[in-house]
Amino acid sequence: MRLPTPDDPEMMAVVDQYLMPRERYLKLLHGNFLAMPERKRSRFGRELSASAHQISDQELSLLLDGEWRSRLTAAWLIGIDRRTQFRSRLHGMLLDSELVYSGQGYCFAFARFADEPAAASLVAYLDRYLPDPTCHYNQDWAMGALLHLDERLRTDHAARFLAPHGLWARSAMRGRDPMELKEEMDRRCSFAEAITS
């Protein structure tokens, strides 16, 4: 993992440019930007969209090598610009779940990819982490993203997880309403669509 330190000016430059403007990563965390006043959210969206188009694949890779703030931000930028060339890497990072919060960004990116391979990555993640009732990772974001994709793709991948007495009902997320999670992901993806159209 690369940290933004004076010993790593390349990483520091990318972090300063893409994470730190107006503490962007804090607004991406949990989708906090959706609670911003309309005017501020619009400006945030314009700046986020510009960064998503401007950042190079090399800079994104560098951020994905970093700590959770870097990974979270990189994944959002990847999702907004739909850079599916990062699909395999995000798949592995989601399944590994090494760092807190960054999985939120991976789930958002897969929701934005809006295809069967993205759904397969979310299914693999839920298969791995839902069976452990003590595991509070990003299963809520993954379920929201999977339900979002099921609607878009006209599939029913989430159905087996949500069956009565199924994995969801026995998981650490059993108190969360899957349809509310879907609506939250719908809102994030609608925001992304609006700022890129």
XYZ file of N, CA and C in Angstrom:
591
model
N 0.840 -1.183 0.000
C 0.000 0.000 0.000
C 0.883 1.243 0.000
N 0.581 2.154 -0.914
C 1.335 3.407 -0.998
C 0.596 4.508 -0.268
N 1.314 5.218 0.580
C 0.737 6.317 1.338
C 1.255 7.642 0.796
N 0.423 8.681 0.831
C 0.885 9.995 0.363
C 1.816 10.641 1.389
N 3.107 10.441 1.207
C 4.113 11.003 2.105
C 5.106 11.814 1.286
N 5.880 12.673 1.952
C 6.899 13.447 1.214
C 7.884 12.571 0.456
N 8.026 11.313 0.902
C 8.923 10.382 0.212
C 8.334 9.858 -1.093
N 7.055 10.121 -1.322
C 6.376 9.634 -2.526
C 5.639 10.809 -3.184
N 6.391 11.713 -3.816
C 5.764 12.916 -4.390
C 4.745 12.602 -5.481
N 4.922 11.508 -6.211
C 3.963 11.140 -7.256
C 2.592 10.860 -6.650
N 2.577 10.071 -5.575
C 1.321 9.771 -4.898
C 0.727 11.028 -4.264
N 1.563 11.841 -3.659
C 1.068 13.071 -3.034
C 0.399 13.982 -4.051
N 0.974 14.080 -5.239
C 0.415 14.954 -6.280
C -0.962 14.464 -6.718
N -1.111 13.155 -6.904
C -2.396 12.604 -7.348
C -3.447 12.751 -6.245
N -3.049 12.500 -5.011
C -3.970 12.660 -3.877
C -4.421 14.108 -3.759
N -3.468 15.034 -3.859
C -3.814 16.458 -3.758
C -4.782 16.887 -4.854
N -4.601 16.322 -6.045
C -5.436 16.737 -7.167
C -6.828 16.120 -7.146
N -6.938 14.852 -6.721
C -8.204 14.144 -6.894
C -8.960 13.818 -5.601
N -8.282 13.786 -4.449
C -8.972 13.475 -3.202
C -9.278 14.707 -2.368
N -8.336 15.638 -2.341
C -8.396 16.702 -1.364
C -9.226 17.930 -1.732
N -9.459 18.224 -3.017
C -10.278 19.414 -3.289
C -11.616 19.330 -2.547
N -11.850 20.276 -1.659
C -13.082 20.331 -0.861
C -13.335 19.009 -0.128
N -12.264 18.336 0.263
C -12.355 17.044 0.965
C -13.314 16.099 0.242
N -13.058 15.911 -1.032
C -13.926 15.117 -1.903
C -14.212 13.726 -1.338
N -13.197 13.074 -0.808
C -13.393 11.695 -0.362
C -14.441 11.606 0.748
N -14.552 12.638 1.591
C -15.561 12.628 2.656
C -16.971 12.765 2.090
N -17.103 13.446 0.979
C -18.416 13.590 0.354
C -18.815 12.310 -0.396
N -17.814 11.584 -0.897
C -18.093 10.311 -1.553
C -18.414 9.220 -0.535
N -17.782 9.280 0.620
C -17.990 8.288 1.672
C -19.474 8.227 2.029
N -20.051 7.039 1.969
C -21.466 6.793 2.267
C -22.414 7.528 1.305
N -21.890 8.128 0.225
C -22.734 8.924 -0.657
C -23.205 10.199 0.021
N -22.375 10.750 0.912
C -22.751 11.932 1.694
C -23.130 13.134 0.829
N -22.616 13.189 -0.397
C -22.901 14.332 -1.271
C -24.393 14.486 -1.555
N -25.144 13.399 -1.447
C -26.575 13.474 -1.739
C -27.327 14.325 -0.724
N -26.739 14.537 0.449
C -27.376 15.362 1.477
C -26.973 16.832 1.369
N -26.106 17.143 0.407
C -25.660 18.531 0.255
C -26.777 19.386 -0.342
N -26.787 20.691 -0.039
C -27.741 21.587 -0.710
C -27.549 21.516 -2.226
N -28.624 21.723 -2.955
C -28.618 21.541 -4.413
C -27.478 22.278 -5.112
N -27.269 23.512 -4.754
C -26.238 24.303 -5.434
C -24.842 23.726 -5.207
N -24.557 23.365 -3.963
C -23.241 22.786 -3.653
C -23.094 21.413 -4.293
N -24.186 20.640 -4.300
C -24.128 19.312 -4.920
C -23.886 19.428 -6.420
N -24.476 20.418 -7.057
C -24.264 20.618 -8.497
C -22.805 20.957 -8.789
N -22.231 21.835 -7.998
C -20.819 22.192 -8.197
C -19.923 20.975 -7.937
N -20.238 20.245 -6.873
C -19.489 19.029 -6.572
C -19.558 18.066 -7.758
N -20.734 17.902 -8.334
C -20.915 17.003 -9.466
C -20.131 17.429 -10.692
N -20.136 18.719 -10.972
C -19.368 19.211 -12.128
C -17.876 18.945 -11.950
N -17.372 19.216 -10.762
C -15.948 19.004 -10.502
C -15.599 17.522 -10.519
N -16.491 16.696 -9.983
C -16.263 15.252 -9.964
C -16.246 14.689 -11.382
N -17.180 15.119 -12.206
C -17.244 14.670 -13.594
C -15.991 15.076 -14.354
N -15.550 16.306 -14.156
C -14.333 16.777 -14.831
C -13.131 15.935 -14.432
N -13.030 15.619 -13.155
C -11.912 14.795 -12.689
C -11.980 13.387 -13.266
N -13.196 12.835 -13.338
C -13.370 11.479 -13.862
C -12.925 11.388 -15.316
N -13.143 12.442 -16.088
C -12.731 12.447 -17.495
C -11.245 12.764 -17.643
N -10.724 13.536 -16.706
C -9.343 14.016 -16.818
C -8.306 13.007 -16.323
N -8.622 12.296 -15.252
C -7.626 11.429 -14.626
C -7.206 10.316 -15.591
N -5.929 10.013 -15.606
C -5.412 8.961 -16.489
C -5.567 7.593 -15.831
N -5.514 6.548 -16.650
C -5.549 5.197 -16.101
C -4.377 4.962 -15.155
N -3.227 5.521 -15.483
C -2.050 5.368 -14.625
C -2.284 6.013 -13.260
N -2.902 7.186 -13.256
C -3.197 7.853 -11.983
C -4.239 7.075 -11.182
N -5.220 6.516 -11.869
C -6.206 5.688 -11.183
C -5.548 4.462 -10.560
N -4.647 3.832 -11.300
C -3.930 2.671 -10.763
C -3.124 3.041 -9.530
N -2.526 4.202 -9.581
C -1.755 4.682 -8.436
C -2.662 4.845 -7.213
N -3.831 5.454 -7.408
C -4.764 5.616 -6.296
C -5.252 4.267 -5.767
N -5.451 3.299 -6.658
C -5.881 1.973 -6.220
C -4.801 1.243 -5.429
N -3.569 1.705 -5.520
C -2.484 1.146 -4.715
C -2.435 1.759 -3.315
N -3.230 2.813 -3.084
C -3.148 3.580 -1.847
C -4.029 3.044 -0.742
N -4.274 3.918 0.253
C -5.099 3.533 1.393
C -6.577 3.741 1.040
N -7.474 3.587 2.027
C -8.905 3.513 1.710
C -9.435 4.767 1.043
N -8.967 5.938 1.445
C -9.484 7.172 0.849
C -9.159 7.228 -0.644
N -7.931 6.824 -0.962
C -7.502 6.802 -2.367
C -8.301 5.788 -3.171
N -8.482 4.608 -2.603
C -9.203 3.548 -3.311
C -10.679 3.906 -3.501
N -11.282 4.465 -2.462
C -12.681 4.875 -2.560
C -12.865 5.902 -3.671
N -12.017 6.917 -3.675
C -12.127 7.980 -4.680
C -11.863 7.443 -6.081
N -10.832 6.622 -6.224
C -10.522 6.044 -7.534
C -11.699 5.241 -8.067
N -12.316 4.440 -7.213
C -13.433 3.606 -7.654
C -14.615 4.455 -8.106
N -14.891 5.557 -7.405
C -15.967 6.449 -7.836
C -15.640 7.073 -9.196
N -14.407 7.495 -9.379
C -14.023 8.086 -10.667
C -14.113 7.052 -11.789
N -13.714 5.825 -11.489
C -13.815 4.730 -12.459
C -15.282 4.486 -12.822
N -16.138 4.462 -11.809
C -17.556 4.217 -12.055
C -18.214 5.341 -12.835
N -17.896 6.560 -12.488
C -18.509 7.693 -13.180
C -18.144 7.679 -14.659
N -16.891 7.376 -14.967
C -16.446 7.358 -16.370
C -16.607 5.985 -17.014
N -17.147 5.048 -16.262
C -17.371 3.672 -16.735
C -16.119 3.075 -17.389
N -15.033 3.099 -16.659
C -13.778 2.545 -17.181
C -13.712 1.051 -16.861
N -14.359 0.290 -17.708
C -14.484 -1.146 -17.468
C -13.153 -1.886 -17.575
N -12.117 -1.219 -18.057
C -10.811 -1.872 -18.102
C -10.286 -2.177 -16.696
N -10.895 -1.563 -15.673
C -10.502 -1.841 -14.291
C -11.361 -2.928 -13.658
N -12.226 -3.534 -14.431
C -13.165 -4.525 -13.910
C -12.471 -5.639 -13.107
N -11.469 -6.266 -13.691
C -10.811 -7.397 -13.034
C -10.140 -6.977 -11.732
N -9.499 -5.829 -11.766
C -8.817 -5.363 -10.559
C -9.824 -5.045 -9.447
N -10.913 -4.370 -9.786
C -11.927 -4.056 -8.783
C -12.581 -5.327 -8.244
N -12.768 -6.308 -9.103
C -13.334 -7.587 -8.663
C -12.462 -8.190 -7.558
N -11.167 -8.269 -7.813
C -10.257 -8.838 -6.828
C -10.209 -8.028 -5.543
N -10.229 -6.714 -5.679
C -10.167 -5.855 -4.491
C -11.455 -5.956 -3.673
N -12.593 -6.072 -4.347
C -13.847 -6.229 -3.616
C -13.852 -7.546 -2.842
N -13.439 -8.616 -3.491
C -13.438 -9.914 -2.811
C -12.441 -9.956 -1.661
N -11.315 -9.277 -1.811
C -10.311 -9.265 -0.738
C -10.751 -8.410 0.446
N -11.496 -7.346 0.174
C -11.997 -6.444 1.226
C -10.933 -6.127 2.267
N -9.805 -5.621 1.794
C -8.673 -5.363 2.687
C -8.858 -4.120 3.553
N -9.517 -3.100 3.026
C -9.593 -1.820 3.728
C -11.036 -1.378 3.908
N -11.307 -0.716 5.027
C -12.658 -0.236 5.290
C -13.085 0.785 4.231
N -14.363 0.831 3.981
C -15.038 1.839 3.160
C -14.756 1.775 1.662
N -13.582 1.334 1.261
C -13.272 1.355 -0.161
C -14.229 0.471 -0.974
N -14.767 -0.569 -0.346
C -15.714 -1.438 -1.031
C -16.963 -0.715 -1.498
N -17.320 0.383 -0.816
C -18.459 1.181 -1.271
C -18.227 1.648 -2.707
N -17.025 2.120 -2.962
C -16.697 2.601 -4.302
C -16.702 1.494 -5.338
N -16.204 0.315 -4.967
C -16.190 -0.799 -5.919
C -17.625 -1.177 -6.298
N -18.520 -1.226 -5.292
C -19.916 -1.577 -5.570
C -20.572 -0.538 -6.475
N -20.284 0.732 -6.218
C -20.820 1.785 -7.088
C -20.314 1.600 -8.521
N -19.027 1.324 -8.664
C -18.457 1.150 -10.007
C -19.146 -0.002 -10.746
N -19.374 -1.109 -10.043
C -20.041 -2.233 -10.699
C -21.485 -1.874 -11.073
N -22.152 -1.109 -10.226
C -23.512 -0.665 -10.572
C -23.475 0.175 -11.841
N -22.462 0.991 -11.999
C -22.330 1.847 -13.182
C -21.942 1.050 -14.428
N -21.183 -0.025 -14.257
C -20.814 -0.830 -15.425
C -22.063 -1.440 -16.058
N -23.031 -1.774 -15.227
C -24.369 -2.180 -15.690
C -24.333 -3.330 -16.690
N -23.597 -4.390 -16.352
C -23.560 -5.555 -17.230
C -23.478 -6.832 -16.397
N -23.578 -7.960 -17.086
C -23.574 -9.247 -16.387
C -22.273 -9.526 -15.618
N -21.096 -9.212 -16.171
C -19.881 -9.432 -15.381
C -19.875 -8.630 -14.074
N -20.445 -7.434 -14.097
C -20.538 -6.634 -12.873
C -21.442 -7.331 -11.861
N -22.576 -7.827 -12.328
C -23.479 -8.559 -11.438
C -22.791 -9.794 -10.865
N -22.002 -10.490 -11.696
C -21.297 -11.684 -11.222
C -20.303 -11.349 -10.117
N -19.648 -10.195 -10.206
C -18.708 -9.786 -9.155
C -19.443 -9.531 -7.844
N -20.594 -8.897 -7.918
C -21.377 -8.624 -6.708
C -21.913 -9.915 -6.099
N -22.358 -10.834 -6.937
C -22.840 -12.133 -6.457
C -21.704 -12.881 -5.757
N -20.517 -12.871 -6.342
C -19.372 -13.559 -5.732
C -19.046 -12.952 -4.365
N -19.137 -11.644 -4.264
C -18.867 -10.972 -2.992
C -19.905 -11.368 -1.937
N -21.178 -11.324 -2.318
C -22.235 -11.683 -1.373
C -22.140 -13.147 -0.970
N -21.799 -14.012 -1.905
C -21.601 -15.426 -1.574
C -20.488 -15.615 -0.546
N -19.480 -14.780 -0.618
C -18.349 -14.915 0.293
C -18.647 -14.353 1.685
N -19.301 -13.187 1.745
C -19.396 -12.478 3.028
C -20.750 -12.546 3.737
N -21.829 -12.807 3.038
C -23.113 -12.913 3.727
C -23.180 -14.092 4.707
N -22.559 -15.233 4.429
C -22.687 -16.361 5.360
C -22.111 -16.110 6.755
N -21.254 -15.117 6.915
C -20.673 -14.841 8.226
C -21.524 -13.777 8.933
N -22.320 -14.154 9.931
C -23.226 -13.205 10.574
C -22.519 -12.164 11.437
N -21.207 -12.283 11.586
C -20.452 -11.292 12.364
C -19.737 -10.290 11.455
N -19.861 -10.471 10.156
C -19.100 -9.659 9.198
C -19.910 -8.454 8.727
N -19.484 -7.264 9.153
C -20.122 -6.014 8.732
C -19.205 -5.309 7.734
N -19.217 -5.748 6.499
C -18.395 -5.114 5.473
C -19.293 -4.244 4.607
N -19.277 -4.472 3.317
C -20.075 -3.652 2.396
C -21.171 -4.462 1.718
N -21.711 -5.449 2.443
C -22.782 -6.257 1.867
C -24.012 -5.407 1.542
N -24.237 -4.348 2.324
C -25.390 -3.488 2.045
C -25.226 -2.756 0.713
N -24.025 -2.248 0.454
C -23.766 -1.583 -0.828
C -23.828 -2.590 -1.978
N -23.310 -3.784 -1.751
C -23.327 -4.806 -2.803
C -24.761 -5.218 -3.137
N -25.593 -5.368 -2.115
C -26.990 -5.743 -2.380
C -27.721 -4.616 -3.109
N -27.504 -3.378 -2.697
C -28.127 -2.267 -3.399
C -27.717 -2.220 -4.859
N -26.424 -2.460 -5.098
C -25.920 -2.451 -6.475
C -26.484 -3.620 -7.278
N -26.580 -4.786 -6.648
C -27.085 -5.963 -7.361
C -28.566 -5.792 -7.708
N -29.355 -5.271 -6.782
C -30.766 -5.029 -7.082
C -30.928 -3.963 -8.166
N -30.063 -2.963 -8.127
C -30.055 -1.943 -9.186
C -29.798 -2.604 -10.547
N -28.818 -3.498 -10.584
C -28.492 -4.182 -11.841
C -29.602 -5.142 -12.266
N -30.189 -5.846 -11.297
C -31.288 -6.750 -11.641
C -32.402 -6.000 -12.372
N -32.704 -4.814 -11.885
C -33.753 -4.027 -12.548
C -33.312 -3.596 -13.943
N -32.095 -3.127 -14.061
C -31.608 -2.648 -15.366
C -31.453 -3.787 -16.370
N -30.953 -4.933 -15.899
C -30.654 -6.047 -16.798
C -31.817 -7.022 -16.949
N -32.880 -6.792 -16.162
C -34.039 -7.698 -16.145
C -33.622 -9.104 -15.751
N -32.860 -9.155 -14.669
C -32.391 -10.431 -14.122
C -32.905 -10.550 -12.689
N -32.584 -11.665 -12.034
C -33.018 -11.853 -10.643
C -31.916 -12.486 -9.803
N -30.704 -11.980 -9.980
C -29.567 -12.521 -9.237
C -29.738 -12.408 -7.726
N -30.400 -11.361 -7.271
C -30.513 -11.131 -5.824
C -31.544 -12.041 -5.164
N -32.427 -12.644 -5.947
C -33.570 -13.374 -5.388
C -33.154 -14.462 -4.406
N -32.139 -15.218 -4.733
C -31.778 -16.340 -3.853
C -31.214 -15.859 -2.521
N -30.598 -14.678 -2.502
C -30.091 -14.131 -1.242
C -31.241 -13.638 -0.365
N -32.318 -13.184 -1.005
C -33.419 -12.543 -0.292
C -34.582 -13.482 -0.007
N -34.436 -14.743 -0.348
C -35.494 -15.716 -0.072
C -35.740 -15.795 1.439
N -36.963 -16.124 1.842
C -37.231 -16.266 3.284
C -36.225 -17.215 3.931
N -35.668 -16.805 5.031
C -34.652 -17.580 5.762
C -33.383 -17.788 4.935
N -33.204 -16.957 3.916
C -32.009 -17.051 3.072
C -30.817 -16.357 3.715
N -29.756 -16.217 2.933
C -28.509 -15.659 3.456
C -28.679 -14.245 4.007
N -29.468 -13.430 3.334
C -29.639 -12.049 3.812
C -30.269 -12.030 5.205
N -31.282 -12.841 5.394
C -32.010 -12.874 6.666
C -31.148 -13.390 7.810
N -30.087 -14.106 7.489
C -29.198 -14.656 8.530
C -27.889 -13.877 8.650
N -27.738 -12.832 7.849
C -26.471 -12.103 7.775
C -26.402 -10.957 8.777
N -25.243 -10.322 8.831
C -25.056 -9.139 9.670
C -25.914 -7.971 9.182
N -26.408 -8.052 7.949
C -27.197 -6.971 7.350
C -28.702 -7.219 7.463
N -29.108 -8.205 8.217
C -30.518 -8.611 8.240
C -31.473 -7.480 8.635
N -30.987 -6.466 9.342
C -31.845 -5.355 9.733
C -32.012 -4.290 8.656
N -31.282 -4.412 7.560
C -31.362 -3.427 6.472
C -32.390 -3.866 5.438
N -33.180 -2.906 4.968
C -34.190 -3.182 3.955
C -33.537 -3.167 2.575
N -33.495 -4.300 1.889
C -32.835 -4.348 0.579
C -33.393 -3.348 -0.432
N -34.694 -3.087 -0.377
C -35.263 -2.149 -1.349
C -34.817 -0.718 -1.059
N -34.614 -0.382 0.198
C -34.058 0.929 0.518
C -32.624 1.039 0.020
N -31.864 -0.054 0.140
C -30.484 -0.065 -0.348
C -30.463 0.121 -1.868
N -31.408 -0.518 -2.552
C -31.505 -0.343 -4.005
C -31.816 1.116 -4.349
N -32.761 1.704 -3.636
C -33.129 3.095 -3.908
C -31.949 4.038 -3.693
N -31.143 3.759 -2.670
C -29.958 4.574 -2.432
C -28.976 4.457 -3.597
N -28.777 3.227 -4.083
C -27.871 3.044 -5.222
C -28.459 3.660 -6.481
N -29.765 3.556 -6.650
C -30.423 4.215 -7.790
C -30.109 5.714 -7.782
N -30.186 6.334 -6.612
C -29.940 7.777 -6.500
C -28.486 8.107 -6.839
N -27.559 7.299 -6.375
C -26.143 7.551 -6.683
C -25.894 7.424 -8.177
N -26.482 6.405 -8.786
C -26.278 6.204 -10.219
C -26.996 7.274 -11.043
N -28.141 7.718 -10.599
C -28.834 8.801 -11.291
C -28.012 10.079 -11.237
N -27.401 10.343 -10.099
C -26.523 11.492 -9.965
C -25.362 11.397 -10.963
N -24.735 10.215 -11.022
C -23.620 10.015 -11.936
C -24.053 10.195 -13.381
N -25.231 9.694 -13.710
C -25.738 9.836 -15.079
C -25.972 11.315 -15.401
N -26.503 12.044 -14.443
C -26.804 13.454 -14.675
C -25.548 14.281 -14.890
N -24.484 13.973 -14.160
C -23.282 14.807 -14.281
C -22.431 14.424 -15.487
N -22.719 13.302 -16.119
C -21.928 12.890 -17.277
C -22.693 13.056 -18.590
N -23.959 13.443 -18.514
C -24.736 13.559 -19.762
C -24.639 14.963 -20.341
